C-alpha positions as a Python dict, from the first residue, in 0.01 Angstrom:
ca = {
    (1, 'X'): (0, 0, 0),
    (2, 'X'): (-133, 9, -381),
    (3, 'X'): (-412, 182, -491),
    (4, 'X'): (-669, -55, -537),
    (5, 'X'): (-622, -182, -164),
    (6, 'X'): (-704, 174, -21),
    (7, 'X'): (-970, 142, -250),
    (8, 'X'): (-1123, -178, -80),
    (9, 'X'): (-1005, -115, 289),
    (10, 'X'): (-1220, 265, 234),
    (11, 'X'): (-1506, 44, 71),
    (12, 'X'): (-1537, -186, 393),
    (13, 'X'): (-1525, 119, 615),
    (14, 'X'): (-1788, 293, 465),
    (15, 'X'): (-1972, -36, 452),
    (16, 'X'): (-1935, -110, 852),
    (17, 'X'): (-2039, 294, 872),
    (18, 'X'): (-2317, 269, 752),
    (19, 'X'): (-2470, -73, 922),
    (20, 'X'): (-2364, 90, 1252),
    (21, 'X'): (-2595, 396, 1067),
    (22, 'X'): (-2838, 102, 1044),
    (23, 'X'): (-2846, -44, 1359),
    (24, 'X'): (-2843, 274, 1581),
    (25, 'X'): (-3171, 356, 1362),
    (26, 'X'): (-3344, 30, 1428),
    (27, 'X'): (-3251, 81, 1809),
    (28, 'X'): (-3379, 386, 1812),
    (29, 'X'): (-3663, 314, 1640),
    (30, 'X'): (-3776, 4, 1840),
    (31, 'X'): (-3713, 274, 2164),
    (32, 'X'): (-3939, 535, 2043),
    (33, 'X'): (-4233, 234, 1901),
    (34, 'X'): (-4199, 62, 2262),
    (35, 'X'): (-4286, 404, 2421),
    (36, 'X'): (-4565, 517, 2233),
    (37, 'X'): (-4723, 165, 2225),
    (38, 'X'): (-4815, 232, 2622),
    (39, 'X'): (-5012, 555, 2586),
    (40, 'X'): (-5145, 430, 2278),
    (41, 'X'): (-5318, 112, 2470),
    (42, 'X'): (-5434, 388, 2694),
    (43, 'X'): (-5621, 557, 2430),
    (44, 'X'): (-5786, 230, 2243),
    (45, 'X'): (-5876, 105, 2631),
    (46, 'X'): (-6037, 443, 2750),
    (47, 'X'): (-6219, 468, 2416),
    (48, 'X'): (-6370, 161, 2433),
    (49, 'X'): (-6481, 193, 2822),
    (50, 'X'): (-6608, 555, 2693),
    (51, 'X'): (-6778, 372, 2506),
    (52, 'X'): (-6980, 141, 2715),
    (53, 'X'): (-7033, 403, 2940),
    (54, 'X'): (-7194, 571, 2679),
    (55, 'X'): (-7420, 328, 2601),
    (56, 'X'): (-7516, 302, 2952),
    (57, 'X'): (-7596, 656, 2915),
    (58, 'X'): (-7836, 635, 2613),
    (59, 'X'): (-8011, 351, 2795),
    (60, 'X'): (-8096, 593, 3080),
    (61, 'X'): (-8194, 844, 2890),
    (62, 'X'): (-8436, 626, 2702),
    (63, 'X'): (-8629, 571, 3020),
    (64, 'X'): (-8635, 965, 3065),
    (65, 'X'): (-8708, 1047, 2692),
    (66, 'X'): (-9070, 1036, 2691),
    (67, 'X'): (-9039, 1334, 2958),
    (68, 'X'): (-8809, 1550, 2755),
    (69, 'X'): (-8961, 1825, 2532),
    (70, 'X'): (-8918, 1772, 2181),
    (71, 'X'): (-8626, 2050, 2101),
    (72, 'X'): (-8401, 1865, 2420),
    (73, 'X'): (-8494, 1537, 2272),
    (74, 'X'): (-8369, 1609, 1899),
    (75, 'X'): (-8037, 1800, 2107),
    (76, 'X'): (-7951, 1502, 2335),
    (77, 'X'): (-7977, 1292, 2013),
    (78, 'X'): (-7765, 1459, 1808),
    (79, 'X'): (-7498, 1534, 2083),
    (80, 'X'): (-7534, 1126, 2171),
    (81, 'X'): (-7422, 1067, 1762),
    (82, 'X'): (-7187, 1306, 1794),
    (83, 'X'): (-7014, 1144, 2065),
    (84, 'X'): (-7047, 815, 1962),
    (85, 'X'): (-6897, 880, 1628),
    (86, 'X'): (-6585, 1037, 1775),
    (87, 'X'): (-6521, 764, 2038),
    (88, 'X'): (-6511, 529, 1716),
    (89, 'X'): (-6296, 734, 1536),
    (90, 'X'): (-6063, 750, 1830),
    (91, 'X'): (-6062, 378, 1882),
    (92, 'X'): (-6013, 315, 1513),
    (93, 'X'): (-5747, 557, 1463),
    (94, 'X'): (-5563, 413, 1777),
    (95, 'X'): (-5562, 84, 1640),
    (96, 'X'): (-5429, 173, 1330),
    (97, 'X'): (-5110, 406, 1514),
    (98, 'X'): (-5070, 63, 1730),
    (99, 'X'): (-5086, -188, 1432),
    (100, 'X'): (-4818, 70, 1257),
    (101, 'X'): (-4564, 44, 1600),
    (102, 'X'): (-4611, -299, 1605),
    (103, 'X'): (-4508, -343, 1287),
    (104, 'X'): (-4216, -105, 1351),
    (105, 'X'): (-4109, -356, 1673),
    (106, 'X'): (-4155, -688, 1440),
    (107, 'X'): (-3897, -508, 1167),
    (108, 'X'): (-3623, -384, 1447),
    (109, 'X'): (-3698, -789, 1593),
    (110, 'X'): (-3598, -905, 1253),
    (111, 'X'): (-3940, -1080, 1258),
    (112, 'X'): (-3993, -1269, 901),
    (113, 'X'): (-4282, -1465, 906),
    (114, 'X'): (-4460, -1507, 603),
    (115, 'X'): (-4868, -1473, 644),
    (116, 'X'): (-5107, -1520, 340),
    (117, 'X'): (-5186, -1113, 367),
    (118, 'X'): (-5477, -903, 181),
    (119, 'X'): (-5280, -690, 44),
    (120, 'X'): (-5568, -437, -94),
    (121, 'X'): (-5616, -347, 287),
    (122, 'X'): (-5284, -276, 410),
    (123, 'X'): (-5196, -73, 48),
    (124, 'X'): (-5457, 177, 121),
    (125, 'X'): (-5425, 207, 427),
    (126, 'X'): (-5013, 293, 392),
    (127, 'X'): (-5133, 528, 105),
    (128, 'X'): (-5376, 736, 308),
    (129, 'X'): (-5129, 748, 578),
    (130, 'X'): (-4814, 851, 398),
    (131, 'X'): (-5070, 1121, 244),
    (132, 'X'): (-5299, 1224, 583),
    (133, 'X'): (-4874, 1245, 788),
    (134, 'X'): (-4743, 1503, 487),
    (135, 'X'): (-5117, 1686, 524),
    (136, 'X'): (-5063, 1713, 905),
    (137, 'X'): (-4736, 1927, 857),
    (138, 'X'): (-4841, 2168, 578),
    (139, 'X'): (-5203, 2211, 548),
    (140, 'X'): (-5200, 2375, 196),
    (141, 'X'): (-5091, 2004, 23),
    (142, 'X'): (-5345, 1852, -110),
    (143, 'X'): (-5320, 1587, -447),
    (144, 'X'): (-5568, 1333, -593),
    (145, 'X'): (-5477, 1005, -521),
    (146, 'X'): (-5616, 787, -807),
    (147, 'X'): (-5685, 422, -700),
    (148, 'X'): (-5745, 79, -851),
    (149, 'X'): (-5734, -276, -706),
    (150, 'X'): (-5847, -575, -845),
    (151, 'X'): (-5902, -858, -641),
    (152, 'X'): (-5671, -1112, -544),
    (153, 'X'): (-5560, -1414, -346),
    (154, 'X'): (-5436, -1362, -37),
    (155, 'X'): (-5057, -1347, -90),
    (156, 'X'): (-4771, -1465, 143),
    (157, 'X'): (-4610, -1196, 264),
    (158, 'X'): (-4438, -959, 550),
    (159, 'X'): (-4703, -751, 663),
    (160, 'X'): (-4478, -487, 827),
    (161, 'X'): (-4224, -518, 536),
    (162, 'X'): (-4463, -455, 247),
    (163, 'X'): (-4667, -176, 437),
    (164, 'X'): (-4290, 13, 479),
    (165, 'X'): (-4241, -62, 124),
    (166, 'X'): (-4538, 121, 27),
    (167, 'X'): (-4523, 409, 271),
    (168, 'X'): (-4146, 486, 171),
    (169, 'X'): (-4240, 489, -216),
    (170, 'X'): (-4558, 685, -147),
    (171, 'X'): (-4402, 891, 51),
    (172, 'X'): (-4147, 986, -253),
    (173, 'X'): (-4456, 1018, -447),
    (174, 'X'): (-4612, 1332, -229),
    (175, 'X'): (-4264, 1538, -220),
    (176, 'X'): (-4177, 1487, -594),
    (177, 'X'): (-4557, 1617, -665),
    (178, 'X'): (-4502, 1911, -355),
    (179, 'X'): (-4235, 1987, -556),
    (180, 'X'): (-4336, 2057, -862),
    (181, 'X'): (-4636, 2195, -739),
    (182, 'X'): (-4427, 2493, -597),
    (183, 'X'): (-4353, 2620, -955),
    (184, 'X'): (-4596, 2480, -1167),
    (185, 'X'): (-4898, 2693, -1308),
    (186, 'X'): (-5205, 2675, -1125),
    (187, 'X'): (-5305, 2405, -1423),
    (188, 'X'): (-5100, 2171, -1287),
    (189, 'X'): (-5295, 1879, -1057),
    (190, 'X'): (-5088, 1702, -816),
    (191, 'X'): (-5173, 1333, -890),
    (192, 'X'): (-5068, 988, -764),
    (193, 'X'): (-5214, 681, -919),
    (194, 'X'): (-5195, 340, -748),
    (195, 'X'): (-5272, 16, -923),
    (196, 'X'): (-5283, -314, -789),
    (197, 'X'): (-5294, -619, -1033),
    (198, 'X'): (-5266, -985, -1124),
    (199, 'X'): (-5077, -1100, -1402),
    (200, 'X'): (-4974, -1439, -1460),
    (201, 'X'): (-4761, -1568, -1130),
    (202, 'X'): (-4701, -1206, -973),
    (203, 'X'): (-4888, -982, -808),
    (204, 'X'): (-4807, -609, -928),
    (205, 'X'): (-4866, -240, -711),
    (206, 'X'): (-4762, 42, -930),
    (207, 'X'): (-4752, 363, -737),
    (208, 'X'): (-4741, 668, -1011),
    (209, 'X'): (-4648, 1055, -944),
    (210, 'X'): (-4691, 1325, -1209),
    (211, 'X'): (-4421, 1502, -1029),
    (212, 'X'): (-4076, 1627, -1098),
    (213, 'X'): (-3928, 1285, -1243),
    (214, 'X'): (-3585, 1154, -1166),
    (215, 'X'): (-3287, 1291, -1419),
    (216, 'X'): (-3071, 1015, -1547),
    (217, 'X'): (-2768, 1131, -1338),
    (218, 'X'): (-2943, 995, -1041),
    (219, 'X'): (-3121, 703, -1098),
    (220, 'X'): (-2784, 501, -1092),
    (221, 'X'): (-2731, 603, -720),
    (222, 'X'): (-3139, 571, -664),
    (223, 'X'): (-3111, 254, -430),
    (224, 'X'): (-2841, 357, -284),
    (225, 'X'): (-2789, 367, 130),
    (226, 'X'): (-2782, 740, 249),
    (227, 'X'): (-2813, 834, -60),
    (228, 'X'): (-3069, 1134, -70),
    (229, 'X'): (-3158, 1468, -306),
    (230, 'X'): (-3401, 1591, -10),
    (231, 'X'): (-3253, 1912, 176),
    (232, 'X'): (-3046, 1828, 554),
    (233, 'X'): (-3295, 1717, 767),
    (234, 'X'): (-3561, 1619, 550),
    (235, 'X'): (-3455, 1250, 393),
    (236, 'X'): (-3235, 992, 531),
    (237, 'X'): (-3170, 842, 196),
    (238, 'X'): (-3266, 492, 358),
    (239, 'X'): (-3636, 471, 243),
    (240, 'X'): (-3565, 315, -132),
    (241, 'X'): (-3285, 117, -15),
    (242, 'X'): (-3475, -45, 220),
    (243, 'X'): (-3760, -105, -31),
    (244, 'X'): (-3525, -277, -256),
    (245, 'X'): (-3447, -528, 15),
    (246, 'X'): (-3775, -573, 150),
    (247, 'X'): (-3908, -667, -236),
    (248, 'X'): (-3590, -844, -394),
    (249, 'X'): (-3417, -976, -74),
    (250, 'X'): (-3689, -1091, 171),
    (251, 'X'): (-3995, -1143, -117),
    (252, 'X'): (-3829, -1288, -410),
    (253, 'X'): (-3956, -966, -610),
    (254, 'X'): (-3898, -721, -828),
    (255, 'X'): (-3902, -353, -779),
    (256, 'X'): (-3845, -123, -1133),
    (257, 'X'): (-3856, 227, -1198),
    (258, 'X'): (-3957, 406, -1467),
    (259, 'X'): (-3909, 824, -1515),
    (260, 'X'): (-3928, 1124, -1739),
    (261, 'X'): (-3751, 1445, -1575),
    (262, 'X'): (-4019, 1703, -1539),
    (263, 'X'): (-4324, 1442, -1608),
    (264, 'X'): (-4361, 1133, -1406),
    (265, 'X'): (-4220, 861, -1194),
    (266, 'X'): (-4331, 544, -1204),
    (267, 'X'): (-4206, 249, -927),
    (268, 'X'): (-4340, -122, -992),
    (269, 'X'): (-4314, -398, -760),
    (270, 'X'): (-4339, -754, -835),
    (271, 'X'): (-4420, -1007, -596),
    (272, 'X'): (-4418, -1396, -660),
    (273, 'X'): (-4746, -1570, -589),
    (274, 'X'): (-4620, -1876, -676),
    (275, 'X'): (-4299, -1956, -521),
    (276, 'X'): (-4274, -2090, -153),
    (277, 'X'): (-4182, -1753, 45),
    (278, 'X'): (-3915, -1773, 337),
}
């Protein structure tokens, strides 16, 4: 067998490696979305018949105020706002985690329905989120998240597509600015800009880092599956690769890069709002 045939028959082994890699993450993913999605509808139905029942609540104690001295009045009204600014909280916070699985069960469904999207909405909220998830397992990050987005047309997209897009590249964002932060003086600011534009027949998002930058030895192997600089256990080296095919595959797009080791990284996505999508 010549050299060049090894070569090939190793290339299509790899290649069926890693979409079994692929699917076996999409099952597994779908599995964990399904279970959460029950306890989660728990939460959002509890909260909202917490809720009512507290409104019931502050209706019987307006019939009772006027008996009330003043100090248990001003108590009872504070501990009433209290309450009914958590139960909010709760409810919006549970719809949020149950749009997110939902989206996670329409990507391992292969659901690709195009919807005219605003795509200001679903950007922030994927920014805050990748941000608020890296907060919740070390407490001393913190960055300053710079944001601009001008206003435009509702855009045909994959909801659940473009909100991965933008977690996996913000998530980048936060560890190449946690890592630099480690060594840098105590000058340094750990800051992300986003940017959301129009220009001509695209709609651009530009998600900045002034973090450690890629070197040039990598950024040929950047989209790569599996392909990862993260420590075991921390990166799957899926999240750009996926990216790419969400943008260039699925939207028609573009996604660029641009870098300077030690200084900034720069991704740019392009999305058609002219052309007929799916």
């Amino acid at each position: 067998m010549d050299e060049d045939l090894k070569k090939k028959i190793e290339y299509l082994k790899e290649q069926l490696s890693n979409q079994e890699k692929l699917a076996s993450l999409g099952l597994l993913s779908a599995g964990i979305a399904h279970e959460i999605q029950n306890p989660l509808n728990f939460v959002i139905n509890f909260s909202k018949l917490s809720a009512k029942l507290l409104k019931d609540m502050s209706d019987v104690l307006d019939e009772i105020r006027e008996d009330l001295p003043d100090d248990t009045k001003e108590e009872v009204d504070d501990i009433m706002s209290d309450l009914q600014c958590n139960i909010g909280k709760i409810q919006e916070n549970g719809e949020r985690a149950s749009s997110i699985v939902r989206g996670v069960l329409l990507y391992s469904r292969g659901n690709d329905e195009f919807i005219p999207t605003g795509l200001q909405k679903i950007i922030k909220e994927y920014i805050w989120l990748s941000y608020h998830s890296i907060r919740a397992n070390n407490k001393n990050f913190n960055i300053t998240i710079k944001e601009s987005y001008e206003e435009v047309q509702n855009v045909k997209v994959i909801p659940q597509d473009i909100s991965r897009a933008v977690l996996n590249i913000m998530n980048n964002a936060c560890y190449a600015v946690y890592c630099r932060s480690i060594h840098a003086s105590t000058h340094y600011v750990p800051t992300v800009q986003v940017r959301l534009w129009h220009e001509d027949n695209w709609v651009k998002l530009s998600i900045e880092d002034n973090g450690t930058g890629i070197s040039g030895d990598i950024l040929p192997n950047l989209f790569q599956p599996f392909f990862t600089t993260k420590p075991v256990g921390e990166g799957t080296g899926l999240g750009l690769s996926i990216t790419r095919s969400i943008i260039e595959e699925k939207h028609h797009g573009k996604i660029e890069v641009e870098t300077q080791p030690g200084e900034f990284t720069r991704f740019t996505i392009s999305l058609p709002t002219t052309k007929e999508q799916g």
